[in-house]
PDB file of C-alpha atoms in Angstrom:
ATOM      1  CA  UNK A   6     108.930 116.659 216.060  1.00  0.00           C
ATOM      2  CA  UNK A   7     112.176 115.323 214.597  1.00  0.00           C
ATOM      3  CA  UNK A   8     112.042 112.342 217.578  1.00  0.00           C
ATOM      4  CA  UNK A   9     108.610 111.420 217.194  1.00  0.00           C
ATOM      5  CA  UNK A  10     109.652 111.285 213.406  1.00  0.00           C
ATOM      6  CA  UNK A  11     112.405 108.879 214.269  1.00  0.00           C
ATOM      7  CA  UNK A  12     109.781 107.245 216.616  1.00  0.00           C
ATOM      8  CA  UNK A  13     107.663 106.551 213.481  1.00  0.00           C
ATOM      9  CA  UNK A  14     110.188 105.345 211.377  1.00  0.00           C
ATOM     10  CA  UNK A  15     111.423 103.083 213.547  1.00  0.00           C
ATOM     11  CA  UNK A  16     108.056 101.656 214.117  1.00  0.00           C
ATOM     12  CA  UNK A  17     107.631 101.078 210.280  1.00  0.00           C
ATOM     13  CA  UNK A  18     110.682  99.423 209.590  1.00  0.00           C
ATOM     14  CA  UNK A  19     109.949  97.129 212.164  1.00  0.00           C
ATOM     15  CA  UNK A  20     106.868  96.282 210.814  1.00  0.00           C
ATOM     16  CA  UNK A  21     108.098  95.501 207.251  1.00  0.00           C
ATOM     17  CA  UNK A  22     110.862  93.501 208.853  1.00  0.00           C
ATOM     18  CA  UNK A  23     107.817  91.550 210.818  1.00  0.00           C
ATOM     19  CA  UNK A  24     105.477  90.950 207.764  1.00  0.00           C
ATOM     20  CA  UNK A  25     108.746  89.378 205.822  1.00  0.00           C
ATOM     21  CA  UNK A  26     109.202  86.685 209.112  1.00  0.00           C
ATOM     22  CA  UNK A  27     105.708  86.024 209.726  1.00  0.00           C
ATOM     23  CA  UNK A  28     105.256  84.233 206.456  1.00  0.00           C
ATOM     24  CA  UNK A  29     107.500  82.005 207.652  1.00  0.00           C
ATOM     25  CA  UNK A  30     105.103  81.081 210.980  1.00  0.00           C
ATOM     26  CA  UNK A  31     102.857  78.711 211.414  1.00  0.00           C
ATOM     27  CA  UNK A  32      99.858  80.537 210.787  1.00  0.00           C
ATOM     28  CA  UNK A  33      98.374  80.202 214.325  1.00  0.00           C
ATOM     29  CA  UNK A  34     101.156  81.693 215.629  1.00  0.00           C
ATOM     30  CA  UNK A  35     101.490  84.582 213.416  1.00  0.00           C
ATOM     31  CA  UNK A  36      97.933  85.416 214.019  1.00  0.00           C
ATOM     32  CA  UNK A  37      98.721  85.223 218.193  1.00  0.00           C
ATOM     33  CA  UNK A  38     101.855  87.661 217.409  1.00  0.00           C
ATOM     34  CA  UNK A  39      99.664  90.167 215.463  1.00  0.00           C
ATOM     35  CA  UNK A  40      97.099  89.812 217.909  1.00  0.00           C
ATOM     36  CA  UNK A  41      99.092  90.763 220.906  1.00  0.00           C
ATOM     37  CA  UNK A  42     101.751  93.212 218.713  1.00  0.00           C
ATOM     38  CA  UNK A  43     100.051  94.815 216.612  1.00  0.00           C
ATOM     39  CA  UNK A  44      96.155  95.062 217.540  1.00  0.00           C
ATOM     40  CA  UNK A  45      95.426  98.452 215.662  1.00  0.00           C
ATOM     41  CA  UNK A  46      94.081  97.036 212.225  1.00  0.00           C
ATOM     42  CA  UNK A  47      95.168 100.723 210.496  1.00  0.00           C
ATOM     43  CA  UNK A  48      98.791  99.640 211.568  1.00  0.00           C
ATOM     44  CA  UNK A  49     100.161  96.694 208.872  1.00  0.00           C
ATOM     45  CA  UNK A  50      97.317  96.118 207.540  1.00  0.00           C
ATOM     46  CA  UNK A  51      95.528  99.915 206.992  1.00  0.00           C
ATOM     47  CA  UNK A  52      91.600  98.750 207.382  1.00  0.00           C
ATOM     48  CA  UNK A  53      89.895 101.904 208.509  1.00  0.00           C
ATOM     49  CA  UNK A  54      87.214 100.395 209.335  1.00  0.00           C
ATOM     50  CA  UNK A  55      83.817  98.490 208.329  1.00  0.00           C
ATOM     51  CA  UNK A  56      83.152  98.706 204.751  1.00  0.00           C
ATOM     52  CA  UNK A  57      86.649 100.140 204.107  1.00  0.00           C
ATOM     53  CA  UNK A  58      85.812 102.540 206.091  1.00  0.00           C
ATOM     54  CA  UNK A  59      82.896 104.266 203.746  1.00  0.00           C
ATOM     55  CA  UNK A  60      80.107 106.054 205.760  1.00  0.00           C
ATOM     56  CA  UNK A  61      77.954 105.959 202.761  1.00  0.00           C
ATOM     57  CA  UNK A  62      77.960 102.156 202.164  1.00  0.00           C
ATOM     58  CA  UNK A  63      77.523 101.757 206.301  1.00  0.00           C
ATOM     59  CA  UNK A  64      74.470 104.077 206.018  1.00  0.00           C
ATOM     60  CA  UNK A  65      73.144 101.986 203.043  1.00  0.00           C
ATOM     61  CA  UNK A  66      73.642  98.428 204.844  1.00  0.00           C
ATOM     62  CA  UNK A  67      71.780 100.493 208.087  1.00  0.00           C
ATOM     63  CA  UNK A  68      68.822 101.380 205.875  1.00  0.00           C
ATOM     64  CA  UNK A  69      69.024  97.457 204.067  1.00  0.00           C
ATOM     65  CA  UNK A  70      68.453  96.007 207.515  1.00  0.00           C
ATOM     66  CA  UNK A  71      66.074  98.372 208.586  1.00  0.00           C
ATOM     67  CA  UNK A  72      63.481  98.325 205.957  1.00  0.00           C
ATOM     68  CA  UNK A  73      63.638  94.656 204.304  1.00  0.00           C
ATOM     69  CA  UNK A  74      63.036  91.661 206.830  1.00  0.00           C
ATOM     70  CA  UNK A  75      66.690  90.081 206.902  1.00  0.00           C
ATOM     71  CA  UNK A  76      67.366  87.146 209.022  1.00  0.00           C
ATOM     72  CA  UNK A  77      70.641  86.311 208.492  1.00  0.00           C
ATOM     73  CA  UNK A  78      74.121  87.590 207.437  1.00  0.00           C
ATOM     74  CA  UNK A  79      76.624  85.552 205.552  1.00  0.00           C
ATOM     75  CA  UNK A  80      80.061  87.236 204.647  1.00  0.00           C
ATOM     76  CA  UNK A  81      82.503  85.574 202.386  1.00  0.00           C
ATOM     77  CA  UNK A  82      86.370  86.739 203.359  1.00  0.00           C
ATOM     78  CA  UNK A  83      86.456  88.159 207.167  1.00  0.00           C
ATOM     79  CA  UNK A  84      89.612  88.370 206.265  1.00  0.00           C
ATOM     80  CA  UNK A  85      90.451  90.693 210.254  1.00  0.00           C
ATOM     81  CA  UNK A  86      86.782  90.627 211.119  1.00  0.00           C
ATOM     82  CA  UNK A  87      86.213  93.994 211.347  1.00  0.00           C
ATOM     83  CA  UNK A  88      83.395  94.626 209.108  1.00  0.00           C
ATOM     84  CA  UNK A  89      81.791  91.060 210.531  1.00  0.00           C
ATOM     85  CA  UNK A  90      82.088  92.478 213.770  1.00  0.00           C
ATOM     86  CA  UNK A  91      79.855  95.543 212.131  1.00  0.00           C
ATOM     87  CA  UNK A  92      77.547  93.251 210.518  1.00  0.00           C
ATOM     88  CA  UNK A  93      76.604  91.535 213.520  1.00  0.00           C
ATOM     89  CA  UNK A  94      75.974  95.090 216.094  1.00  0.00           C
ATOM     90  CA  UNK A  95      74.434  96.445 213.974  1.00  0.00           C
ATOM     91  CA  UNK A  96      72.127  94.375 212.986  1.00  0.00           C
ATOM     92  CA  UNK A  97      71.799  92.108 215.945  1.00  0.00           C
ATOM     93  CA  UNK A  98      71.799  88.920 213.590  1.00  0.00           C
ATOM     94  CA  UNK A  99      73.634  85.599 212.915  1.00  0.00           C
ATOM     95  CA  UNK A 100      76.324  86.408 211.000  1.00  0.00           C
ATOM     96  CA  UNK A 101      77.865  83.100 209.210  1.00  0.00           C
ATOM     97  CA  UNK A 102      81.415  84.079 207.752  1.00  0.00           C
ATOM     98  CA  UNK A 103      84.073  82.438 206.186  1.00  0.00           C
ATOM     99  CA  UNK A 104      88.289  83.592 205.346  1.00  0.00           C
ATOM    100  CA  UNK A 105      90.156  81.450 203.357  1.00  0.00           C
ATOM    101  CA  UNK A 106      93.785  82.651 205.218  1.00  0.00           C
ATOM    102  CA  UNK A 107      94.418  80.847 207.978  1.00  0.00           C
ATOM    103  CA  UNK A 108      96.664  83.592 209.706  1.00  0.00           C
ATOM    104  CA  UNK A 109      93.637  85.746 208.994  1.00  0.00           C
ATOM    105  CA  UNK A 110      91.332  83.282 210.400  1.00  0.00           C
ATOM    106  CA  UNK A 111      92.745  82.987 214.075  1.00  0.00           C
ATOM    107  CA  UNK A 112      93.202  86.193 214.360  1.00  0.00           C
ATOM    108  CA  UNK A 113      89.435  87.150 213.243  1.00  0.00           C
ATOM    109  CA  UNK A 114      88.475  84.345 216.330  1.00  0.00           C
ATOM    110  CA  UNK A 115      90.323  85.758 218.685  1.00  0.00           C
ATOM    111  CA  UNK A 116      88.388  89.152 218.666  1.00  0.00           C
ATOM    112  CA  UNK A 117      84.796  86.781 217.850  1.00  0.00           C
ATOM    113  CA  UNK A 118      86.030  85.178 221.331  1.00  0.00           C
ATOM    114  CA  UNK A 119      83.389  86.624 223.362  1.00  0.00           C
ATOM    115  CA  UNK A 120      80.604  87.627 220.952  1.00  0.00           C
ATOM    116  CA  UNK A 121      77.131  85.658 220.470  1.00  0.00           C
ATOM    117  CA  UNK A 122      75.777  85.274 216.682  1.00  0.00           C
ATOM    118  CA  UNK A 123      79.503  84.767 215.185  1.00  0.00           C
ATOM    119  CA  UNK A 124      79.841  81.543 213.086  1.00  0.00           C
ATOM    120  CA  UNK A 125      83.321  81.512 211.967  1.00  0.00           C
ATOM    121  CA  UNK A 126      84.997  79.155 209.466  1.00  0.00           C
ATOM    122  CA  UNK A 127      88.596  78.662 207.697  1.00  0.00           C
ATOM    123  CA  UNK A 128      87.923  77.449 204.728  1.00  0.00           C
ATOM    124  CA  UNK A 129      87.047  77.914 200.535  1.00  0.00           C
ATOM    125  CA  UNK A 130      84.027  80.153 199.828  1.00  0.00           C
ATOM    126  CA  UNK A 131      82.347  78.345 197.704  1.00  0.00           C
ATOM    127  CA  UNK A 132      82.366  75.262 199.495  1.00  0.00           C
ATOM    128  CA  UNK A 133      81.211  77.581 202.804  1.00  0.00           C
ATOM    129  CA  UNK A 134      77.999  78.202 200.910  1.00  0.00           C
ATOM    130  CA  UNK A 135      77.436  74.852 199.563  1.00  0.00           C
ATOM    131  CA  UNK A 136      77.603  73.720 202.774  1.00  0.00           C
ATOM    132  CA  UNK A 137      75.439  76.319 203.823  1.00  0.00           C
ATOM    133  CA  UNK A 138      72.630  75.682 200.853  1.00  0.00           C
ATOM    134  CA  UNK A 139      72.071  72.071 202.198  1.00  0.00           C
ATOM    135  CA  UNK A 140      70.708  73.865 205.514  1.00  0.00           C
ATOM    136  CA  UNK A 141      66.979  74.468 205.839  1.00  0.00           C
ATOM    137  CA  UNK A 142      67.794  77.049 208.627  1.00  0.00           C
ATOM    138  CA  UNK A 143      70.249  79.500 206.271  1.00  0.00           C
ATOM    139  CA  UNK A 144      67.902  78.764 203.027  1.00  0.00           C
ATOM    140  CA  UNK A 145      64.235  79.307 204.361  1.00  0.00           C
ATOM    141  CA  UNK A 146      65.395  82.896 205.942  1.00  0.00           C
ATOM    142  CA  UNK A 147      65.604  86.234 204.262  1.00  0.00           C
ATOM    143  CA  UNK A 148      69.051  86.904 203.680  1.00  0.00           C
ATOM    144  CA  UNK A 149      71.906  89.347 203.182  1.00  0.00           C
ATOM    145  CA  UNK A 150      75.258  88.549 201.447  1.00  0.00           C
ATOM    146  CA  UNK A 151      78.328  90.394 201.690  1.00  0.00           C
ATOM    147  CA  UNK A 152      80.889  88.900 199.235  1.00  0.00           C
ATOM    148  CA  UNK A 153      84.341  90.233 199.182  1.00  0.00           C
ATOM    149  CA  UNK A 154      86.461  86.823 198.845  1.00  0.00           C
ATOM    150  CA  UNK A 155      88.315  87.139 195.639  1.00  0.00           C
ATOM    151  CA  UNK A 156      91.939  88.069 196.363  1.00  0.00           C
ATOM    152  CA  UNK A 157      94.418  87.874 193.571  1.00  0.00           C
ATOM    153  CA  UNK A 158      94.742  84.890 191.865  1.00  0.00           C
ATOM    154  CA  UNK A 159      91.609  83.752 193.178  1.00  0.00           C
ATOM    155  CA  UNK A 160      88.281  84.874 191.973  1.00  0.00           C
ATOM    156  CA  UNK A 161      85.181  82.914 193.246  1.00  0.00           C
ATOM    157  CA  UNK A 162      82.703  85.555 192.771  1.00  0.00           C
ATOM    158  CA  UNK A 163      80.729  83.826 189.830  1.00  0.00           C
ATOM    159  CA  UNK A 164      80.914  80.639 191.479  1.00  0.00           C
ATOM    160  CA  UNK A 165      79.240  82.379 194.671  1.00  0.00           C
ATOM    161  CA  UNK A 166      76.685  83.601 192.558  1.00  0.00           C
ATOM    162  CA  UNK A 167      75.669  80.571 191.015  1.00  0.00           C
ATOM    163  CA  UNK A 168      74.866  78.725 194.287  1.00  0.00           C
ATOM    164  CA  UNK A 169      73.352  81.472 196.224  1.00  0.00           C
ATOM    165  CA  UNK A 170      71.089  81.784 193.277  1.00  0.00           C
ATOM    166  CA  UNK A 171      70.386  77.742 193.327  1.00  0.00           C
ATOM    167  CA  UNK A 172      69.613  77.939 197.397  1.00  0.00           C
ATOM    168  CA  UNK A 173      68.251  80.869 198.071  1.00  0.00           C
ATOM    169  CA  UNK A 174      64.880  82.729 196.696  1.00  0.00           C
ATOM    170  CA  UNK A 175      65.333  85.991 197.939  1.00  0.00           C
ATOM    171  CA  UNK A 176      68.630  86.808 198.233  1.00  0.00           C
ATOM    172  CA  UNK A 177      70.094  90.255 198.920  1.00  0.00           C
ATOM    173  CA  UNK A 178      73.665  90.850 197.760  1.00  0.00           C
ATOM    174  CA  UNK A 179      76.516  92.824 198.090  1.00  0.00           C
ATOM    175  CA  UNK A 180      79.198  92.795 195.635  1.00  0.00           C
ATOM    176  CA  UNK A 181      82.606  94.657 197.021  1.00  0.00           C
ATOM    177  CA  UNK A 182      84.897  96.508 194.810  1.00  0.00           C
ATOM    178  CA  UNK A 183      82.583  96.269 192.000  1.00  0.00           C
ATOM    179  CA  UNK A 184      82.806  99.471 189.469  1.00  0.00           C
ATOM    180  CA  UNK A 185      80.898 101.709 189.270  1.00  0.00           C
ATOM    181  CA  UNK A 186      79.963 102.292 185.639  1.00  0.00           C
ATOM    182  CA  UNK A 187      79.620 105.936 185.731  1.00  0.00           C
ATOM    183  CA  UNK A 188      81.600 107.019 188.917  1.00  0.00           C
ATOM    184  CA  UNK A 189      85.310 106.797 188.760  1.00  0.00           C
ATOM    185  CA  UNK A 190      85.548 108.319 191.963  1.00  0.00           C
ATOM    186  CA  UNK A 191      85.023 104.630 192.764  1.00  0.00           C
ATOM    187  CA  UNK A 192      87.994 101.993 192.307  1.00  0.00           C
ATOM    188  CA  UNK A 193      87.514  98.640 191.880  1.00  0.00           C
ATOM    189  CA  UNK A 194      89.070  94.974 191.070  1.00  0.00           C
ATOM    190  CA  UNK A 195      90.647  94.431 187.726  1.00  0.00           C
ATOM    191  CA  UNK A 196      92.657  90.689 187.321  1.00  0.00           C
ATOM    192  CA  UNK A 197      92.739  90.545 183.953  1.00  0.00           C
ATOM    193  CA  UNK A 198      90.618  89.421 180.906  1.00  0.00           C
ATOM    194  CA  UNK A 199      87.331  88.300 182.015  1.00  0.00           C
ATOM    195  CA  UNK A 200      87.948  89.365 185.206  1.00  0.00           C
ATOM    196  CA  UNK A 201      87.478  92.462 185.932  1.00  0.00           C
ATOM    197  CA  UNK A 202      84.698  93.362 188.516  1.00  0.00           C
ATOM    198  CA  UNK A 203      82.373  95.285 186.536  1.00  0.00           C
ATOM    199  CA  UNK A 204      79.096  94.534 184.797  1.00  0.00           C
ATOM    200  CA  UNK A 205      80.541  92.424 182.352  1.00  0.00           C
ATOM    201  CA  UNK A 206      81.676  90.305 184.201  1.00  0.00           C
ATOM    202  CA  UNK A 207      78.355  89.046 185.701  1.00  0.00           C
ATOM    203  CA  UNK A 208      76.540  86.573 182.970  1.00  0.00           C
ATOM    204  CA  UNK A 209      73.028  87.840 181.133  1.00  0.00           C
ATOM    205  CA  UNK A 210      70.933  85.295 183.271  1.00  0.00           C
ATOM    206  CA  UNK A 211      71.770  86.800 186.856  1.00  0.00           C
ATOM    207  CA  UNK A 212      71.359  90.332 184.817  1.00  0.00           C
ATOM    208  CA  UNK A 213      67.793  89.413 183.932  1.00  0.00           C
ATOM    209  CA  UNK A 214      66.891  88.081 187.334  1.00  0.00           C
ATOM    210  CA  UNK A 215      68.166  90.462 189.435  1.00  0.00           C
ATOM    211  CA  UNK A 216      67.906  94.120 189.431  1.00  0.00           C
ATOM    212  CA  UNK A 217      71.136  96.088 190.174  1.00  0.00           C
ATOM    213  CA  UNK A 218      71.684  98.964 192.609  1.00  0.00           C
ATOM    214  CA  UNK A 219      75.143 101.952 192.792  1.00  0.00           C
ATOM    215  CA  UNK A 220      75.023 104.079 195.782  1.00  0.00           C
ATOM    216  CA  UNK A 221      74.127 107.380 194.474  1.00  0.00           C
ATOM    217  CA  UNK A 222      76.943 109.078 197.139  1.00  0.00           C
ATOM    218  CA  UNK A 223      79.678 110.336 194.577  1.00  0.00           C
ATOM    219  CA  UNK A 224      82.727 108.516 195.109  1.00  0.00           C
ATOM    220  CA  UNK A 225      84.822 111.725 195.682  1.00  0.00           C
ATOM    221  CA  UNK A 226      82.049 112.468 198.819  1.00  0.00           C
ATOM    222  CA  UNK A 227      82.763 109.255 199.895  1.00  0.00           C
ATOM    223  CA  UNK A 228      85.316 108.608 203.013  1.00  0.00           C
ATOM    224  CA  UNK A 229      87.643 105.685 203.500  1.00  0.00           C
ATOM    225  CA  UNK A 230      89.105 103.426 200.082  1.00  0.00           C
ATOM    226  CA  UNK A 231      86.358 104.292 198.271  1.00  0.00           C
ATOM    227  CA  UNK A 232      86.277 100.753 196.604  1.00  0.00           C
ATOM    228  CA  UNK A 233      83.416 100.223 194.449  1.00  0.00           C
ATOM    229  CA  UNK A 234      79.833  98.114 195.043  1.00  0.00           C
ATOM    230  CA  UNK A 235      77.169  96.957 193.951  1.00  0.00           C
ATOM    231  CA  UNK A 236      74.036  95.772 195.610  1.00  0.00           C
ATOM    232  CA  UNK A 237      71.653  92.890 193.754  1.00  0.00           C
ATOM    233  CA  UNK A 238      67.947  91.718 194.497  1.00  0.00           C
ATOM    234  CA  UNK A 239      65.806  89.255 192.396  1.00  0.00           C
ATOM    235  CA  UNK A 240      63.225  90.967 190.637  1.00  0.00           C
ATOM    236  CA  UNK A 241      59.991  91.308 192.888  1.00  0.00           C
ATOM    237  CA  UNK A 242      59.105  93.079 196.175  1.00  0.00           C
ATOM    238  CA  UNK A 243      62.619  92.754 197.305  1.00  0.00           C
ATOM    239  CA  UNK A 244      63.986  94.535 194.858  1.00  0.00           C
ATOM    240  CA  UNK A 245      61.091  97.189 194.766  1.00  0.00           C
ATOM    241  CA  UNK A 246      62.374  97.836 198.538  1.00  0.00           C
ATOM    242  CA  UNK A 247      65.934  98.063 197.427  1.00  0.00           C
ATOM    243  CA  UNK A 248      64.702 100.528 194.694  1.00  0.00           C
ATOM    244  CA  UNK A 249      62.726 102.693 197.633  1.00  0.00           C
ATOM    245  CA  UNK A 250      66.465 103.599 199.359  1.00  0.00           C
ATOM    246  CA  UNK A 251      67.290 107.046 198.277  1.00  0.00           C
ATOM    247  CA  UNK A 252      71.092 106.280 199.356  1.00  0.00           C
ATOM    248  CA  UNK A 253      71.075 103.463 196.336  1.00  0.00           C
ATOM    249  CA  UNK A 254      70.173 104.365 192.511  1.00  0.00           C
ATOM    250  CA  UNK A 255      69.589 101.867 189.219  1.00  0.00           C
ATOM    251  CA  UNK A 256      71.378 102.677 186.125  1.00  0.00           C
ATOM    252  CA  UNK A 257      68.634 101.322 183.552  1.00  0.00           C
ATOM    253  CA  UNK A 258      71.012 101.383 180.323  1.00  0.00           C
ATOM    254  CA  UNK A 259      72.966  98.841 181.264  1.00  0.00           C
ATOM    255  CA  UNK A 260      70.447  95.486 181.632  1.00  0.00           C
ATOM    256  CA  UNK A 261      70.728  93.219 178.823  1.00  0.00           C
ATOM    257  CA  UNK A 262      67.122  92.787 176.302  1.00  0.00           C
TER     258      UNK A 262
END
């Protein structure tokens, strides 16, 4: 027990010692050195898997794809590509995805090497679905957004909103580590003044188009980080269908008059 102990810390304090260098490396090559060195995403970078590793919020996706008539995927910050990896088997769609990092970025290509229905790019979010609101082929489909870009100092989220909104009629969205108004067991993103993830954030025009869905899973039930969401349809038979998910609940109170 006491060697495998060692064993462990040894391991760690390599690692630390690794993270500090590799910001120093070109970011191709740090990405090729994690890749080969340290393949277990748990082990620096503790993903547990898809969705942060909640069952609840894969189960809700599962049921999303199943009972609304999504075409296509689009997920803003792959950042290892494990959840885009989720996205795509399944659902068995195009999945169009985008990290800002570049280190992240190879290393997310390497594992998209071999797999059909990946479209990868390095690159901002916001111009990723500019780009992608100019094409007849993204716009004219049913489709389902995962957004979980914003990373410190950056915060695109409202600017993602605003041009999904502009290019796409029947969007469905999903907003990661949103709060949860009434659920603590749920953490989420706080940067600041007028940026903190939470209802307030989101301006009284997308609040009166859209109708907004919590899981109903308590966050203390729920496995992995436990990081708050929220999913988002325009009002109309898409949202109906969102409303008809018994994993996913409205909260009435909080939609502006």
């Amino acid at each position: 027990m006491a060697e495998a102990r060692r064993n462990e810390d040894r391991g760690s304090t390599v690692e630390k010692v690794y993270r500090r260098l590799a910001l120093k490396l070109p970011a191709a090559l740090a990405a090729a050195i994690d890749w080969h060195f340290f393949p277990n995403p748990a082990r620096p970078y503790k993903e547990l898997g898809p969705f942060n590793g909640q069952r609840g919020r894969i189960r809700i996706f599962t049921r999303i794809v199943d009972c609304l008539p999504i075409e296509i995927i689009i997920e803003t910050g792959t950042f290892r590509g494990t959840t885009t990896l989720f996205l795509r088997h399944a659902s068995g769609l195009p999945v169009h995805t985008v990290e800002a990092s570049r280190r992240n970025f190879y290393f997310a290509r390497r594992r998209f090497e071999f797999e059909d229905g990946i479209r990868a790019q390095c690159g901002d979010s916001r111009a990723f679905l500019e780009e992608l609101g100019h094409d007849s082929n993204a716009t004219n489909r049913p489709a389902f957004f995962y957004l979980d870009a914003h990373w410190q100092e950056d915060l695109p989220l409202s600017e993602e909103l605003s041009i999904i909104t502009k290019y796409w009629n029947q969007p469905v969205l999903m907003l990661d580590d949103f709060q949860v108004p009434d659920d603590p067991g749920y953490s989420y993103d706080d940067y600041g003044p007028d940026r903190r993830l939470s209802i307030g954030y989101l301006p009284d025009a997308f609040l009166r188009d859209f109708r907004l869905f919590w899981p109903r899973l308590a966050g203390v039930a729920e496995t992995g980080h436990r990081r708050g969401y929220v999913v988002a349809a325009r009002r109309g038979w898409m949202a109906d269908s969102l409303a008809a998910i018994p994993h996913l609940r409205e909260i009435e109170t909080i939609y502006p008059a």
